[in-house]
Amino acid sequence: MRPLPLAIPVALAIPSVVLASEFSDFRIPEHRWQTLSVSFDASGSRYRENGYSPVRASRELQGSSGTVATWARDGDKRSYILSLDGAVSGNHRFRNEEYSFVSLQDSTHARDETESRNVSERWGLTAELRHFPWRAPFGALIRGRWNADYGQLWESQKSRRDRIDTLGFRRSENSRRDELWVYRNSLEADVSLGHGRVRDASGVQWARVLEARLLQIGAIRAPLSRGAKEKIAALFYLRPSLWTAHERPDRFFWREVERVLREDGVVDDQHLDAFAWLRAAEPYGVSAAQASFSRPSGHYLGALATFERQAVIGRQTSSFEDVSFSNDTLVARYAGEYSRRAHVSPEAVMVGAEAELHLPAGPRWQIDASGRVVGQNHKFPRTADVYSSAAASYLVADRWAITGSVFQARHIRRAGPFQVYASEGWSVAYSIGAAFFVEDRLLLRLSASENQDRYSQRDYRRESRFSLGLTYRFIGALQAPGLIDPMRLLPVTKPPY
């Protein structure tokens, strides 16, 4: 075998070995979920106003219905999701207005009516399949998204003017009808083949924080076993999916966490109380830093093919009629009708590559990087879009949070053989945010960001933002004799994690 073909799989396997850690060892638990729900809503209103002038009346009736259905399976080797959502809504409105005006020379009576009906539909279908058939992390990703918006509108307007003056009785009537139909469809499909697997290992971080907090308050007598921490990390991974089975899922989630703790034999019933569970459920990040500090882990490098198609169909039909009478004799009549139709259906096939790397460097550092280059298949690489981003976060639970990120995009449009000029554009954005938090006493916030972009020789934009905030509580106390022990600000101590 030649050295180069042999070196390729070895080189691709190096990141999996070098970046091995507790986070990279996390495995997604095999689980499935299904949900199907249907909703319906209807409402109506009625209004009338009487006075000398004008007299107004209106009524409205509207209703809507929707459905959401999801079938999904997740796991380390294979995952899929099929999601369908749809909504239909409509309303019917009627408005009427009458007024009269009388003077010494003439009198006028007017009446206006407007009636409208519209119906709109929205549908969305999402499908995704990830499959890793071998022990080595080589796999395929297939994604598809379809969205449709349909709308119909019918509107009619009528007006009448009656006037009596020295010339006699005159009347004019005007009517107009409009009908509008708009259909929008979009379809996107991606196929990616490559090496590597990215997992959300945030549950590992949560299991560590949970263990540290419960040890600090004495709710558990000893550190958790490896098996218990793995189960708790898996439960945290499942937590976002519990809503498919329960309307209020948190109580069921914490019930399962307590079951794992008791099976591990480390629970101290004297200290495992409501305070312990509320402390365990508190966010371990500093919310003022606006950092979720999720912990994705792994890498992916693969080839990408994308298909996009968008179709818009519009149709409008209008008609009108204007008539005028003098002493009940037809004087003039104008009528007409016109219609128009538009159909736009662009499509594109894009090819390229994508890569991403996520490295939880210990319990406090998170490093993320990603890149993507795509272009139309018959113009690549002369025409291409290049995107890349990187971010780093540092977190000391309940105390420090620092995040920094940078993003760039470049749109390459090189001139072809029959083009004299082709525009190229780019944009870049970078930001940093920091927060320092000492419970009950100090909260410090600092952030700065800047954006730059250029999409022509003369079009350049630059925007910078920064913010600084500081909150410090000097005195804080609460006394309720006979009910609670006196409460004061917590002392500054070392964070438990």
PDB file of C-alpha atoms in Angstrom, residues 159-277:
ATOM      1  CA  SER A 159     -69.643  53.621  -1.360  1.00  0.00           C
ATOM      2  CA  ARG A 160     -72.707  55.761  -2.093  1.00  0.00           C
ATOM      3  CA  ARG A 161     -73.178  59.536  -2.071  1.00  0.00           C
ATOM      4  CA  ASP A 162     -76.641  61.166  -2.156  1.00  0.00           C
ATOM      5  CA  ARG A 163     -76.757  64.931  -2.626  1.00  0.00           C
ATOM      6  CA  ILE A 164     -79.657  67.356  -2.853  1.00  0.00           C
ATOM      7  CA  ASP A 165     -79.008  70.931  -3.994  1.00  0.00           C
ATOM      8  CA  THR A 166     -80.506  73.565  -6.315  1.00  0.00           C
ATOM      9  CA  LEU A 167     -79.907  71.310  -9.345  1.00  0.00           C
ATOM     10  CA  GLY A 168     -82.000  68.508  -7.906  1.00  0.00           C
ATOM     11  CA  PHE A 169     -81.121  65.022  -6.617  1.00  0.00           C
ATOM     12  CA  ARG A 170     -77.803  63.428  -7.570  1.00  0.00           C
ATOM     13  CA  ARG A 171     -76.405  60.029  -6.616  1.00  0.00           C
ATOM     14  CA  SER A 172     -73.053  58.337  -7.204  1.00  0.00           C
ATOM     15  CA  GLU A 173     -72.113  54.711  -6.470  1.00  0.00           C
ATOM     16  CA  ASN A 174     -68.659  53.127  -6.507  1.00  0.00           C
ATOM     17  CA  SER A 175     -67.690  49.498  -6.015  1.00  0.00           C
ATOM     18  CA  ARG A 176     -64.416  47.602  -6.197  1.00  0.00           C
ATOM     19  CA  ARG A 177     -63.464  43.957  -5.777  1.00  0.00           C
ATOM     20  CA  ASP A 178     -59.982  42.555  -5.324  1.00  0.00           C
ATOM     21  CA  GLU A 179     -58.801  38.966  -5.164  1.00  0.00           C
ATOM     22  CA  LEU A 180     -55.191  38.106  -4.302  1.00  0.00           C
ATOM     23  CA  TRP A 181     -53.507  34.695  -4.201  1.00  0.00           C
ATOM     24  CA  VAL A 182     -49.878  34.205  -3.123  1.00  0.00           C
ATOM     25  CA  TYR A 183     -48.107  30.818  -2.907  1.00  0.00           C
ATOM     26  CA  ARG A 184     -44.553  30.486  -1.563  1.00  0.00           C
ATOM     27  CA  ASN A 185     -42.596  27.239  -1.419  1.00  0.00           C
ATOM     28  CA  SER A 186     -38.988  26.667  -0.444  1.00  0.00           C
ATOM     29  CA  LEU A 187     -37.021  23.444  -0.430  1.00  0.00           C
ATOM     30  CA  GLU A 188     -33.511  22.885   0.891  1.00  0.00           C
ATOM     31  CA  ALA A 189     -31.580  19.630   1.037  1.00  0.00           C
ATOM     32  CA  ASP A 190     -28.056  18.909   2.301  1.00  0.00           C
ATOM     33  CA  VAL A 191     -25.896  15.832   1.956  1.00  0.00           C
ATOM     34  CA  SER A 192     -22.609  15.661   3.831  1.00  0.00           C
ATOM     35  CA  LEU A 193     -20.077  12.827   4.001  1.00  0.00           C
ATOM     36  CA  GLY A 194     -17.130  13.063   6.338  1.00  0.00           C
ATOM     37  CA  HIS A 195     -15.145  12.076   9.383  1.00  0.00           C
ATOM     38  CA  GLY A 196     -15.900  12.893  13.003  1.00  0.00           C
ATOM     39  CA  ARG A 197     -18.794  13.261  15.370  1.00  0.00           C
ATOM     40  CA  VAL A 198     -19.926  16.255  17.436  1.00  0.00           C
ATOM     41  CA  ARG A 199     -21.826  15.577  20.657  1.00  0.00           C
ATOM     42  CA  ASP A 200     -23.430  17.899  23.170  1.00  0.00           C
ATOM     43  CA  ALA A 201     -21.551  16.947  26.330  1.00  0.00           C
ATOM     44  CA  SER A 202     -23.050  19.694  28.521  1.00  0.00           C
ATOM     45  CA  GLY A 203     -24.510  16.965  30.723  1.00  0.00           C
ATOM     46  CA  VAL A 204     -20.981  16.070  31.862  1.00  0.00           C
ATOM     47  CA  GLN A 205     -20.477  19.622  33.129  1.00  0.00           C
ATOM     48  CA  TRP A 206     -23.855  19.601  34.863  1.00  0.00           C
ATOM     49  CA  ALA A 207     -23.084  16.272  36.562  1.00  0.00           C
ATOM     50  CA  ARG A 208     -19.841  17.727  37.943  1.00  0.00           C
ATOM     51  CA  VAL A 209     -21.549  20.885  39.205  1.00  0.00           C
ATOM     52  CA  LEU A 210     -24.387  18.893  40.755  1.00  0.00           C
ATOM     53  CA  GLU A 211     -21.924  16.674  42.605  1.00  0.00           C
ATOM     54  CA  ALA A 212     -19.907  19.670  43.901  1.00  0.00           C
ATOM     55  CA  ARG A 213     -22.984  21.524  45.128  1.00  0.00           C
ATOM     56  CA  LEU A 214     -24.522  18.541  46.899  1.00  0.00           C
ATOM     57  CA  LEU A 215     -21.184  17.774  48.570  1.00  0.00           C
ATOM     58  CA  GLN A 216     -20.868  21.369  49.744  1.00  0.00           C
ATOM     59  CA  ILE A 217     -24.251  21.416  51.483  1.00  0.00           C
ATOM     60  CA  GLY A 218     -23.913  17.846  52.772  1.00  0.00           C
ATOM     61  CA  ALA A 219     -26.770  16.341  50.753  1.00  0.00           C
ATOM     62  CA  ILE A 220     -24.459  13.471  49.697  1.00  0.00           C
ATOM     63  CA  ARG A 221     -21.835  11.904  51.951  1.00  0.00           C
ATOM     64  CA  ALA A 222     -19.219  11.007  49.303  1.00  0.00           C
ATOM     65  CA  PRO A 223     -18.357  11.696  45.658  1.00  0.00           C
ATOM     66  CA  LEU A 224     -20.514   9.936  43.104  1.00  0.00           C
ATOM     67  CA  SER A 225     -19.347   6.774  41.432  1.00  0.00           C
ATOM     68  CA  ARG A 226     -18.388   6.856  37.764  1.00  0.00           C
ATOM     69  CA  GLY A 227     -21.532   4.983  36.780  1.00  0.00           C
ATOM     70  CA  ALA A 228     -23.783   7.394  38.670  1.00  0.00           C
ATOM     71  CA  LYS A 229     -22.150  10.445  37.056  1.00  0.00           C
ATOM     72  CA  GLU A 230     -22.568   8.891  33.607  1.00  0.00           C
ATOM     73  CA  LYS A 231     -26.282   8.271  34.272  1.00  0.00           C
ATOM     74  CA  ILE A 232     -26.822  11.822  35.549  1.00  0.00           C
ATOM     75  CA  ALA A 233     -24.999  13.263  32.527  1.00  0.00           C
ATOM     76  CA  ALA A 234     -27.289  11.194  30.288  1.00  0.00           C
ATOM     77  CA  LEU A 235     -30.359  12.471  32.169  1.00  0.00           C
ATOM     78  CA  PHE A 236     -29.278  16.062  31.589  1.00  0.00           C
ATOM     79  CA  TYR A 237     -28.966  15.264  27.883  1.00  0.00           C
ATOM     80  CA  LEU A 238     -32.565  13.965  27.887  1.00  0.00           C
ATOM     81  CA  ARG A 239     -33.896  16.913  29.878  1.00  0.00           C
ATOM     82  CA  PRO A 240     -34.863  19.124  26.877  1.00  0.00           C
ATOM     83  CA  SER A 241     -36.953  16.262  25.439  1.00  0.00           C
ATOM     84  CA  LEU A 242     -39.066  15.685  28.558  1.00  0.00           C
ATOM     85  CA  TRP A 243     -41.642  18.264  27.409  1.00  0.00           C
ATOM     86  CA  THR A 244     -42.848  15.772  24.791  1.00  0.00           C
ATOM     87  CA  ALA A 245     -44.177  13.565  27.600  1.00  0.00           C
ATOM     88  CA  HIS A 246     -45.095  16.080  30.339  1.00  0.00           C
ATOM     89  CA  GLU A 247     -46.450  19.614  30.477  1.00  0.00           C
ATOM     90  CA  ARG A 248     -44.330  20.410  33.573  1.00  0.00           C
ATOM     91  CA  PRO A 249     -41.262  18.227  33.085  1.00  0.00           C
ATOM     92  CA  ASP A 250     -38.851  19.484  35.776  1.00  0.00           C
ATOM     93  CA  ARG A 251     -40.376  17.560  38.670  1.00  0.00           C
ATOM     94  CA  PHE A 252     -40.092  14.304  36.735  1.00  0.00           C
ATOM     95  CA  PHE A 253     -36.489  15.098  35.787  1.00  0.00           C
ATOM     96  CA  TRP A 254     -35.395  15.704  39.386  1.00  0.00           C
ATOM     97  CA  ARG A 255     -37.241  12.596  40.511  1.00  0.00           C
ATOM     98  CA  GLU A 256     -35.041  10.530  38.184  1.00  0.00           C
ATOM     99  CA  VAL A 257     -31.904  12.321  39.430  1.00  0.00           C
ATOM    100  CA  GLU A 258     -32.824  11.482  43.039  1.00  0.00           C
ATOM    101  CA  ARG A 259     -33.402   7.860  42.059  1.00  0.00           C
ATOM    102  CA  VAL A 260     -29.855   7.626  40.631  1.00  0.00           C
ATOM    103  CA  LEU A 261     -28.384   9.245  43.768  1.00  0.00           C
ATOM    104  CA  ARG A 262     -30.179   6.811  46.064  1.00  0.00           C
ATOM    105  CA  GLU A 263     -29.137   3.842  43.955  1.00  0.00           C
ATOM    106  CA  ASP A 264     -25.534   5.039  44.380  1.00  0.00           C
ATOM    107  CA  GLY A 265     -25.958   4.926  48.182  1.00  0.00           C
ATOM    108  CA  VAL A 266     -24.516   8.398  48.948  1.00  0.00           C
ATOM    109  CA  VAL A 267     -27.662  10.322  49.964  1.00  0.00           C
ATOM    110  CA  ASP A 268     -27.858  11.995  53.386  1.00  0.00           C
ATOM    111  CA  ASP A 269     -31.597  12.273  54.047  1.00  0.00           C
ATOM    112  CA  GLN A 270     -31.071  14.858  56.775  1.00  0.00           C
ATOM    113  CA  HIS A 271     -29.676  17.426  54.304  1.00  0.00           C
ATOM    114  CA  LEU A 272     -31.388  16.394  51.048  1.00  0.00           C
ATOM    115  CA  ASP A 273     -34.262  18.843  51.354  1.00  0.00           C
ATOM    116  CA  ALA A 274     -35.955  21.551  49.292  1.00  0.00           C
ATOM    117  CA  PHE A 275     -32.980  23.902  49.758  1.00  0.00           C
ATOM    118  CA  ALA A 276     -30.629  21.258  48.342  1.00  0.00           C
ATOM    119  CA  TRP A 277     -32.754  20.677  45.233  1.00  0.00           C
TER     120      TRP A 277
END
